[in-house]
PDB file of C-alpha atoms in Angstrom:
ATOM      1  CA  UNK A   1     -49.490 -74.124 -26.072  1.00  0.00           C
ATOM      2  CA  UNK A   2     -48.926 -73.310 -21.846  1.00  0.00           C
ATOM      3  CA  UNK A   3     -45.159 -74.823 -21.591  1.00  0.00           C
ATOM      4  CA  UNK A   4     -43.253 -76.310 -18.208  1.00  0.00           C
ATOM      5  CA  UNK A   5     -43.822 -74.622 -15.114  1.00  0.00           C
ATOM      6  CA  UNK A   6     -42.827 -74.350 -11.793  1.00  0.00           C
ATOM      7  CA  UNK A   7     -43.238 -73.147  -8.678  1.00  0.00           C
ATOM      8  CA  UNK A   8     -41.401 -71.294  -6.781  1.00  0.00           C
ATOM      9  CA  UNK A   9     -39.016 -69.813  -8.122  1.00  0.00           C
ATOM     10  CA  UNK A  10     -37.197 -68.792  -5.262  1.00  0.00           C
ATOM     11  CA  UNK A  11     -36.864 -70.986  -2.761  1.00  0.00           C
ATOM     12  CA  UNK A  12     -35.480 -69.217   0.582  1.00  0.00           C
ATOM     13  CA  UNK A  13     -34.773 -72.434   3.343  1.00  0.00           C
ATOM     14  CA  UNK A  14     -32.461 -72.348   6.472  1.00  0.00           C
ATOM     15  CA  UNK A  15     -30.610 -76.486   7.712  1.00  0.00           C
ATOM     16  CA  UNK A  16     -32.659 -79.085   8.667  1.00  0.00           C
ATOM     17  CA  UNK A  17     -35.758 -78.143   6.312  1.00  0.00           C
ATOM     18  CA  UNK A  18     -37.542 -79.612   4.159  1.00  0.00           C
ATOM     19  CA  UNK A  19     -38.377 -78.132   0.449  1.00  0.00           C
ATOM     20  CA  UNK A  20     -41.109 -79.365  -2.004  1.00  0.00           C
ATOM     21  CA  UNK A  21     -40.510 -78.118  -5.506  1.00  0.00           C
ATOM     22  CA  UNK A  22     -43.860 -78.190  -8.161  1.00  0.00           C
ATOM     23  CA  UNK A  23     -43.433 -78.479 -11.743  1.00  0.00           C
ATOM     24  CA  UNK A  24     -46.955 -78.603 -14.439  1.00  0.00           C
ATOM     25  CA  UNK A  25     -45.867 -80.074 -17.346  1.00  0.00           C
ATOM     26  CA  UNK A  26     -46.467 -79.040 -21.174  1.00  0.00           C
ATOM     27  CA  UNK A  27     -50.690 -80.948 -21.272  1.00  0.00           C
ATOM     28  CA  UNK A  28     -50.411 -84.325 -23.090  1.00  0.00           C
ATOM     29  CA  UNK A  29     -46.781 -85.013 -21.423  1.00  0.00           C
ATOM     30  CA  UNK A  30     -46.839 -87.949 -19.131  1.00  0.00           C
ATOM     31  CA  UNK A  31     -43.052 -87.825 -18.155  1.00  0.00           C
ATOM     32  CA  UNK A  32     -41.629 -85.354 -15.899  1.00  0.00           C
ATOM     33  CA  UNK A  33     -37.669 -85.750 -15.111  1.00  0.00           C
ATOM     34  CA  UNK A  34     -36.005 -83.508 -12.685  1.00  0.00           C
ATOM     35  CA  UNK A  35     -32.636 -82.297 -12.943  1.00  0.00           C
ATOM     36  CA  UNK A  36     -29.659 -80.596 -10.042  1.00  0.00           C
ATOM     37  CA  UNK A  37     -28.073 -77.545 -11.011  1.00  0.00           C
ATOM     38  CA  UNK A  38     -25.756 -76.456  -8.912  1.00  0.00           C
ATOM     39  CA  UNK A  39     -23.577 -73.552  -9.294  1.00  0.00           C
ATOM     40  CA  UNK A  40     -20.945 -74.321 -11.585  1.00  0.00           C
ATOM     41  CA  UNK A  41     -21.851 -78.116 -12.193  1.00  0.00           C
ATOM     42  CA  UNK A  42     -23.277 -79.555 -15.102  1.00  0.00           C
ATOM     43  CA  UNK A  43     -26.989 -81.198 -14.884  1.00  0.00           C
ATOM     44  CA  UNK A  44     -27.456 -83.444 -12.731  1.00  0.00           C
ATOM     45  CA  UNK A  45     -30.602 -85.952 -13.385  1.00  0.00           C
ATOM     46  CA  UNK A  46     -31.953 -87.045 -10.026  1.00  0.00           C
ATOM     47  CA  UNK A  47     -35.576 -88.588 -11.205  1.00  0.00           C
ATOM     48  CA  UNK A  48     -37.773 -89.591 -13.631  1.00  0.00           C
ATOM     49  CA  UNK A  49     -41.889 -90.016 -13.722  1.00  0.00           C
ATOM     50  CA  UNK A  50     -43.924 -91.242 -15.980  1.00  0.00           C
ATOM     51  CA  UNK A  51     -47.415 -92.156 -16.063  1.00  0.00           C
ATOM     52  CA  UNK A  52     -47.529 -91.899 -11.985  1.00  0.00           C
ATOM     53  CA  UNK A  53     -44.607 -94.510 -11.130  1.00  0.00           C
ATOM     54  CA  UNK A  54     -41.037 -93.083 -10.591  1.00  0.00           C
ATOM     55  CA  UNK A  55     -39.001 -95.049 -13.229  1.00  0.00           C
ATOM     56  CA  UNK A  56     -35.087 -93.874 -13.067  1.00  0.00           C
ATOM     57  CA  UNK A  57     -33.687 -92.458 -10.011  1.00  0.00           C
ATOM     58  CA  UNK A  58     -30.044 -90.530 -10.637  1.00  0.00           C
ATOM     59  CA  UNK A  59     -26.960 -90.838  -7.728  1.00  0.00           C
ATOM     60  CA  UNK A  60     -28.946 -88.799  -4.967  1.00  0.00           C
ATOM     61  CA  UNK A  61     -29.148 -89.275  -1.577  1.00  0.00           C
ATOM     62  CA  UNK A  62     -33.065 -90.918  -0.619  1.00  0.00           C
ATOM     63  CA  UNK A  63     -33.663 -87.532   1.207  1.00  0.00           C
ATOM     64  CA  UNK A  64     -34.449 -86.175  -2.349  1.00  0.00           C
ATOM     65  CA  UNK A  65     -38.015 -87.441  -3.361  1.00  0.00           C
ATOM     66  CA  UNK A  66     -40.226 -86.865  -5.515  1.00  0.00           C
ATOM     67  CA  UNK A  67     -43.717 -88.046  -6.650  1.00  0.00           C
ATOM     68  CA  UNK A  68     -46.277 -87.380 -10.335  1.00  0.00           C
ATOM     69  CA  UNK A  69     -50.036 -87.008  -9.832  1.00  0.00           C
ATOM     70  CA  UNK A  70     -52.969 -88.409 -11.427  1.00  0.00           C
ATOM     71  CA  UNK A  71     -52.371 -85.199 -14.052  1.00  0.00           C
ATOM     72  CA  UNK A  72     -48.918 -85.373 -14.187  1.00  0.00           C
ATOM     73  CA  UNK A  73     -47.884 -82.884 -11.733  1.00  0.00           C
ATOM     74  CA  UNK A  74     -44.738 -82.924 -10.426  1.00  0.00           C
ATOM     75  CA  UNK A  75     -43.605 -82.973  -6.502  1.00  0.00           C
ATOM     76  CA  UNK A  76     -39.946 -82.976  -5.817  1.00  0.00           C
ATOM     77  CA  UNK A  77     -39.284 -82.789  -1.568  1.00  0.00           C
ATOM     78  CA  UNK A  78     -35.701 -82.449  -0.522  1.00  0.00           C
ATOM     79  CA  UNK A  79     -36.063 -83.288   3.251  1.00  0.00           C
ATOM     80  CA  UNK A  80     -32.879 -82.838   5.765  1.00  0.00           C
ATOM     81  CA  UNK A  81     -31.865 -79.817   3.800  1.00  0.00           C
ATOM     82  CA  UNK A  82     -27.927 -78.956   3.420  1.00  0.00           C
ATOM     83  CA  UNK A  83     -25.906 -76.897   2.372  1.00  0.00           C
ATOM     84  CA  UNK A  84     -25.209 -78.427  -0.505  1.00  0.00           C
ATOM     85  CA  UNK A  85     -28.255 -78.644  -0.843  1.00  0.00           C
ATOM     86  CA  UNK A  86     -28.797 -74.896  -3.067  1.00  0.00           C
ATOM     87  CA  UNK A  87     -28.954 -75.207  -6.778  1.00  0.00           C
ATOM     88  CA  UNK A  88     -31.093 -74.818  -9.085  1.00  0.00           C
ATOM     89  CA  UNK A  89     -33.917 -77.401 -10.064  1.00  0.00           C
ATOM     90  CA  UNK A  90     -35.230 -77.768 -13.347  1.00  0.00           C
ATOM     91  CA  UNK A  91     -38.141 -79.647 -13.897  1.00  0.00           C
ATOM     92  CA  UNK A  92     -38.503 -81.379 -17.784  1.00  0.00           C
ATOM     93  CA  UNK A  93     -41.390 -83.095 -19.151  1.00  0.00           C
ATOM     94  CA  UNK A  94     -41.846 -85.633 -22.649  1.00  0.00           C
ATOM     95  CA  UNK A  95     -44.735 -86.580 -24.481  1.00  0.00           C
ATOM     96  CA  UNK A  96     -46.046 -90.271 -24.324  1.00  0.00           C
ATOM     97  CA  UNK A  97     -44.427 -93.294 -26.154  1.00  0.00           C
ATOM     98  CA  UNK A  98     -41.303 -91.638 -27.072  1.00  0.00           C
ATOM     99  CA  UNK A  99     -38.864 -94.122 -25.066  1.00  0.00           C
ATOM    100  CA  UNK A 100     -35.403 -93.578 -26.039  1.00  0.00           C
ATOM    101  CA  UNK A 101     -34.825 -90.475 -28.008  1.00  0.00           C
ATOM    102  CA  UNK A 102     -37.456 -88.445 -25.449  1.00  0.00           C
ATOM    103  CA  UNK A 103     -37.041 -84.568 -26.707  1.00  0.00           C
ATOM    104  CA  UNK A 104     -37.409 -83.125 -22.980  1.00  0.00           C
ATOM    105  CA  UNK A 105     -38.744 -79.958 -22.771  1.00  0.00           C
ATOM    106  CA  UNK A 106     -37.445 -78.066 -20.109  1.00  0.00           C
ATOM    107  CA  UNK A 107     -38.792 -75.485 -17.340  1.00  0.00           C
ATOM    108  CA  UNK A 108     -36.835 -72.105 -16.143  1.00  0.00           C
ATOM    109  CA  UNK A 109     -36.210 -73.547 -12.097  1.00  0.00           C
ATOM    110  CA  UNK A 110     -36.578 -73.190  -8.272  1.00  0.00           C
ATOM    111  CA  UNK A 111     -33.381 -71.805  -7.515  1.00  0.00           C
ATOM    112  CA  UNK A 112     -33.221 -73.234  -3.924  1.00  0.00           C
ATOM    113  CA  UNK A 113     -31.091 -71.789  -1.154  1.00  0.00           C
ATOM    114  CA  UNK A 114     -30.407 -73.175   2.257  1.00  0.00           C
ATOM    115  CA  UNK A 115     -28.570 -70.682   4.140  1.00  0.00           C
TER     116      UNK A 115
ATOM    117  CA  UNK B   1     -22.770 -96.017 -18.946  1.00  0.00           C
ATOM    118  CA  UNK B   2     -23.663 -92.828 -21.182  1.00  0.00           C
ATOM    119  CA  UNK B   3     -21.067 -90.103 -21.054  1.00  0.00           C
ATOM    120  CA  UNK B   4     -20.899 -86.734 -23.022  1.00  0.00           C
ATOM    121  CA  UNK B   5     -17.735 -84.647 -23.071  1.00  0.00           C
ATOM    122  CA  UNK B   6     -17.498 -81.296 -24.098  1.00  0.00           C
ATOM    123  CA  UNK B   7     -15.507 -78.967 -24.759  1.00  0.00           C
ATOM    124  CA  UNK B   8     -14.122 -76.776 -21.743  1.00  0.00           C
ATOM    125  CA  UNK B   9     -15.287 -73.425 -21.430  1.00  0.00           C
ATOM    126  CA  UNK B  10     -15.108 -70.510 -21.398  1.00  0.00           C
ATOM    127  CA  UNK B  11     -15.274 -69.478 -24.480  1.00  0.00           C
ATOM    128  CA  UNK B  12     -15.027 -65.467 -25.301  1.00  0.00           C
ATOM    129  CA  UNK B  13     -15.365 -64.712 -28.823  1.00  0.00           C
ATOM    130  CA  UNK B  14     -16.238 -60.906 -30.950  1.00  0.00           C
ATOM    131  CA  UNK B  15     -19.209 -61.160 -33.309  1.00  0.00           C
ATOM    132  CA  UNK B  16     -19.333 -62.444 -36.562  1.00  0.00           C
ATOM    133  CA  UNK B  17     -16.733 -64.573 -35.204  1.00  0.00           C
ATOM    134  CA  UNK B  18     -17.033 -68.401 -36.236  1.00  0.00           C
ATOM    135  CA  UNK B  19     -17.607 -70.376 -33.087  1.00  0.00           C
ATOM    136  CA  UNK B  20     -17.297 -74.694 -32.422  1.00  0.00           C
ATOM    137  CA  UNK B  21     -17.815 -76.219 -29.512  1.00  0.00           C
ATOM    138  CA  UNK B  22     -16.876 -79.865 -29.366  1.00  0.00           C
ATOM    139  CA  UNK B  23     -18.604 -82.633 -27.824  1.00  0.00           C
ATOM    140  CA  UNK B  24     -17.805 -86.949 -28.088  1.00  0.00           C
ATOM    141  CA  UNK B  25     -20.213 -89.172 -26.240  1.00  0.00           C
ATOM    142  CA  UNK B  26     -20.358 -92.646 -25.478  1.00  0.00           C
ATOM    143  CA  UNK B  27     -23.371 -95.036 -25.590  1.00  0.00           C
ATOM    144  CA  UNK B  28     -24.156 -98.151 -26.081  1.00  0.00           C
ATOM    145  CA  UNK B  29     -26.530 -98.561 -29.350  1.00  0.00           C
ATOM    146  CA  UNK B  30     -27.680 -95.991 -31.502  1.00  0.00           C
ATOM    147  CA  UNK B  31     -28.240 -92.264 -29.524  1.00  0.00           C
ATOM    148  CA  UNK B  32     -30.382 -89.603 -29.624  1.00  0.00           C
ATOM    149  CA  UNK B  33     -28.417 -86.806 -29.426  1.00  0.00           C
ATOM    150  CA  UNK B  34     -29.124 -82.406 -28.925  1.00  0.00           C
ATOM    151  CA  UNK B  35     -27.826 -79.439 -27.954  1.00  0.00           C
ATOM    152  CA  UNK B  36     -29.974 -77.677 -25.477  1.00  0.00           C
ATOM    153  CA  UNK B  37     -28.625 -73.590 -24.932  1.00  0.00           C
ATOM    154  CA  UNK B  38     -29.798 -71.813 -21.534  1.00  0.00           C
ATOM    155  CA  UNK B  39     -29.753 -68.305 -21.268  1.00  0.00           C
ATOM    156  CA  UNK B  40     -29.098 -66.421 -18.433  1.00  0.00           C
ATOM    157  CA  UNK B  41     -31.310 -66.652 -15.181  1.00  0.00           C
ATOM    158  CA  UNK B  42     -33.517 -69.315 -17.619  1.00  0.00           C
ATOM    159  CA  UNK B  43     -33.923 -72.482 -17.862  1.00  0.00           C
ATOM    160  CA  UNK B  44     -32.829 -74.959 -20.995  1.00  0.00           C
ATOM    161  CA  UNK B  45     -34.283 -74.581 -24.636  1.00  0.00           C
ATOM    162  CA  UNK B  46     -33.810 -77.086 -26.929  1.00  0.00           C
ATOM    163  CA  UNK B  47     -31.801 -76.112 -29.870  1.00  0.00           C
ATOM    164  CA  UNK B  48     -31.717 -78.742 -32.080  1.00  0.00           C
ATOM    165  CA  UNK B  49     -31.577 -82.761 -32.353  1.00  0.00           C
ATOM    166  CA  UNK B  50     -30.565 -85.148 -34.695  1.00  0.00           C
ATOM    167  CA  UNK B  51     -31.948 -89.418 -34.030  1.00  0.00           C
ATOM    168  CA  UNK B  52     -29.662 -91.634 -36.761  1.00  0.00           C
ATOM    169  CA  UNK B  53     -26.215 -91.375 -37.636  1.00  0.00           C
ATOM    170  CA  UNK B  54     -25.571 -88.262 -40.613  1.00  0.00           C
ATOM    171  CA  UNK B  55     -28.951 -86.407 -39.947  1.00  0.00           C
ATOM    172  CA  UNK B  56     -28.123 -82.244 -39.022  1.00  0.00           C
ATOM    173  CA  UNK B  57     -29.638 -80.476 -37.169  1.00  0.00           C
ATOM    174  CA  UNK B  58     -29.739 -76.865 -37.310  1.00  0.00           C
ATOM    175  CA  UNK B  59     -32.676 -73.912 -36.192  1.00  0.00           C
ATOM    176  CA  UNK B  60     -30.849 -70.198 -35.284  1.00  0.00           C
ATOM    177  CA  UNK B  61     -27.685 -70.590 -37.791  1.00  0.00           C
ATOM    178  CA  UNK B  62     -26.567 -73.465 -35.945  1.00  0.00           C
ATOM    179  CA  UNK B  63     -25.997 -76.235 -36.884  1.00  0.00           C
ATOM    180  CA  UNK B  64     -24.503 -79.779 -36.049  1.00  0.00           C
ATOM    181  CA  UNK B  65     -23.677 -83.242 -38.056  1.00  0.00           C
ATOM    182  CA  UNK B  66     -23.918 -87.003 -35.924  1.00  0.00           C
ATOM    183  CA  UNK B  67     -20.701 -88.571 -37.060  1.00  0.00           C
ATOM    184  CA  UNK B  68     -21.195 -92.409 -35.303  1.00  0.00           C
ATOM    185  CA  UNK B  69     -18.038 -93.130 -36.577  1.00  0.00           C
ATOM    186  CA  UNK B  70     -16.578 -90.388 -34.887  1.00  0.00           C
ATOM    187  CA  UNK B  71     -18.905 -90.299 -31.492  1.00  0.00           C
ATOM    188  CA  UNK B  72     -19.683 -86.719 -31.759  1.00  0.00           C
ATOM    189  CA  UNK B  73     -21.850 -83.902 -32.758  1.00  0.00           C
ATOM    190  CA  UNK B  74     -19.755 -80.598 -32.878  1.00  0.00           C
ATOM    191  CA  UNK B  75     -22.140 -77.025 -32.405  1.00  0.00           C
ATOM    192  CA  UNK B  76     -21.415 -74.910 -35.302  1.00  0.00           C
ATOM    193  CA  UNK B  77     -22.168 -71.589 -35.925  1.00  0.00           C
ATOM    194  CA  UNK B  78     -20.228 -69.104 -38.874  1.00  0.00           C
ATOM    195  CA  UNK B  79     -21.381 -65.781 -37.343  1.00  0.00           C
ATOM    196  CA  UNK B  80     -22.219 -65.355 -33.871  1.00  0.00           C
ATOM    197  CA  UNK B  81     -23.933 -62.669 -32.594  1.00  0.00           C
ATOM    198  CA  UNK B  82     -23.391 -61.194 -29.256  1.00  0.00           C
ATOM    199  CA  UNK B  83     -26.919 -62.250 -28.876  1.00  0.00           C
ATOM    200  CA  UNK B  84     -25.690 -65.661 -28.437  1.00  0.00           C
ATOM    201  CA  UNK B  85     -23.803 -65.016 -25.064  1.00  0.00           C
ATOM    202  CA  UNK B  86     -25.087 -68.182 -23.468  1.00  0.00           C
ATOM    203  CA  UNK B  87     -24.217 -71.814 -21.383  1.00  0.00           C
ATOM    204  CA  UNK B  88     -24.575 -74.649 -24.095  1.00  0.00           C
ATOM    205  CA  UNK B  89     -25.015 -77.896 -23.124  1.00  0.00           C
ATOM    206  CA  UNK B  90     -24.486 -81.590 -25.597  1.00  0.00           C
ATOM    207  CA  UNK B  91     -26.733 -84.268 -24.257  1.00  0.00           C
ATOM    208  CA  UNK B  92     -27.867 -87.796 -25.412  1.00  0.00           C
ATOM    209  CA  UNK B  93     -30.861 -90.238 -24.763  1.00  0.00           C
ATOM    210  CA  UNK B  94     -30.116 -92.810 -26.031  1.00  0.00           C
ATOM    211  CA  UNK B  95     -32.409 -96.470 -25.921  1.00  0.00           C
ATOM    212  CA  UNK B  96     -31.478 -97.446 -22.811  1.00  0.00           C
ATOM    213  CA  UNK B  97     -32.039 -96.518 -19.452  1.00  0.00           C
ATOM    214  CA  UNK B  98     -34.838 -94.842 -21.122  1.00  0.00           C
ATOM    215  CA  UNK B  99     -36.063 -91.780 -19.126  1.00  0.00           C
ATOM    216  CA  UNK B 100     -32.087 -90.124 -19.011  1.00  0.00           C
ATOM    217  CA  UNK B 101     -30.868 -87.815 -20.639  1.00  0.00           C
ATOM    218  CA  UNK B 102     -27.626 -87.938 -19.964  1.00  0.00           C
ATOM    219  CA  UNK B 103     -25.480 -83.964 -20.504  1.00  0.00           C
ATOM    220  CA  UNK B 104     -21.890 -82.593 -20.694  1.00  0.00           C
ATOM    221  CA  UNK B 105     -20.692 -80.208 -18.458  1.00  0.00           C
ATOM    222  CA  UNK B 106     -22.007 -77.141 -20.471  1.00  0.00           C
ATOM    223  CA  UNK B 107     -19.609 -74.659 -22.713  1.00  0.00           C
ATOM    224  CA  UNK B 108     -20.239 -70.860 -21.267  1.00  0.00           C
ATOM    225  CA  UNK B 109     -19.780 -68.649 -24.364  1.00  0.00           C
ATOM    226  CA  UNK B 110     -19.303 -64.630 -24.543  1.00  0.00           C
ATOM    227  CA  UNK B 111     -19.830 -63.168 -27.898  1.00  0.00           C
ATOM    228  CA  UNK B 112     -18.524 -59.140 -27.689  1.00  0.00           C
ATOM    229  CA  UNK B 113     -19.311 -56.602 -29.603  1.00  0.00           C
TER     230      UNK B 113
END
């Protein structure tokens, strides 16, 4: 069974540009989560999508947005990039009906560098 | 809100030493507790989990027991190997605010031969 996949592996942008990161969950998983892992910091929760809807959002500005497609894959968009957006962005998925107590399966991440 | 406090690192041990990484949590209700491991250059992998009080999660020689009375989920391994060098994250997922797992800051473990 294929795991969570993310693309691209690395992404280099300049300040003010937009970045688009993609995630494909494990087959059968309906929830997708996005986390930011900046250098030296822990995981910061960004967004949770389930069944195509945004269910929860972390403390990030509106220029961080995303969506989930009918096939449950997801996209994270970061507009007006700032230097401090440089980080590893991790996507995770979980099976339906887990609600609380859900085990999340992580992808390898996309390393975003903003110059 | 929910929070997870992990033992600060980095932790450096010699091969075959005993490992303990402390983790305590604050949560409403009865959360599920997890330990994830992140090897260099990779994403997180679930190491073990426990879903109710007194449950013991175990995997690859690691174990942790869900202690509700002390709100703790300490990770232990009797004899570490060089290949265990990684960053370890304690996390919880509560039944309220479902979908949002809360992670500790991570503890970097380095095992020297």
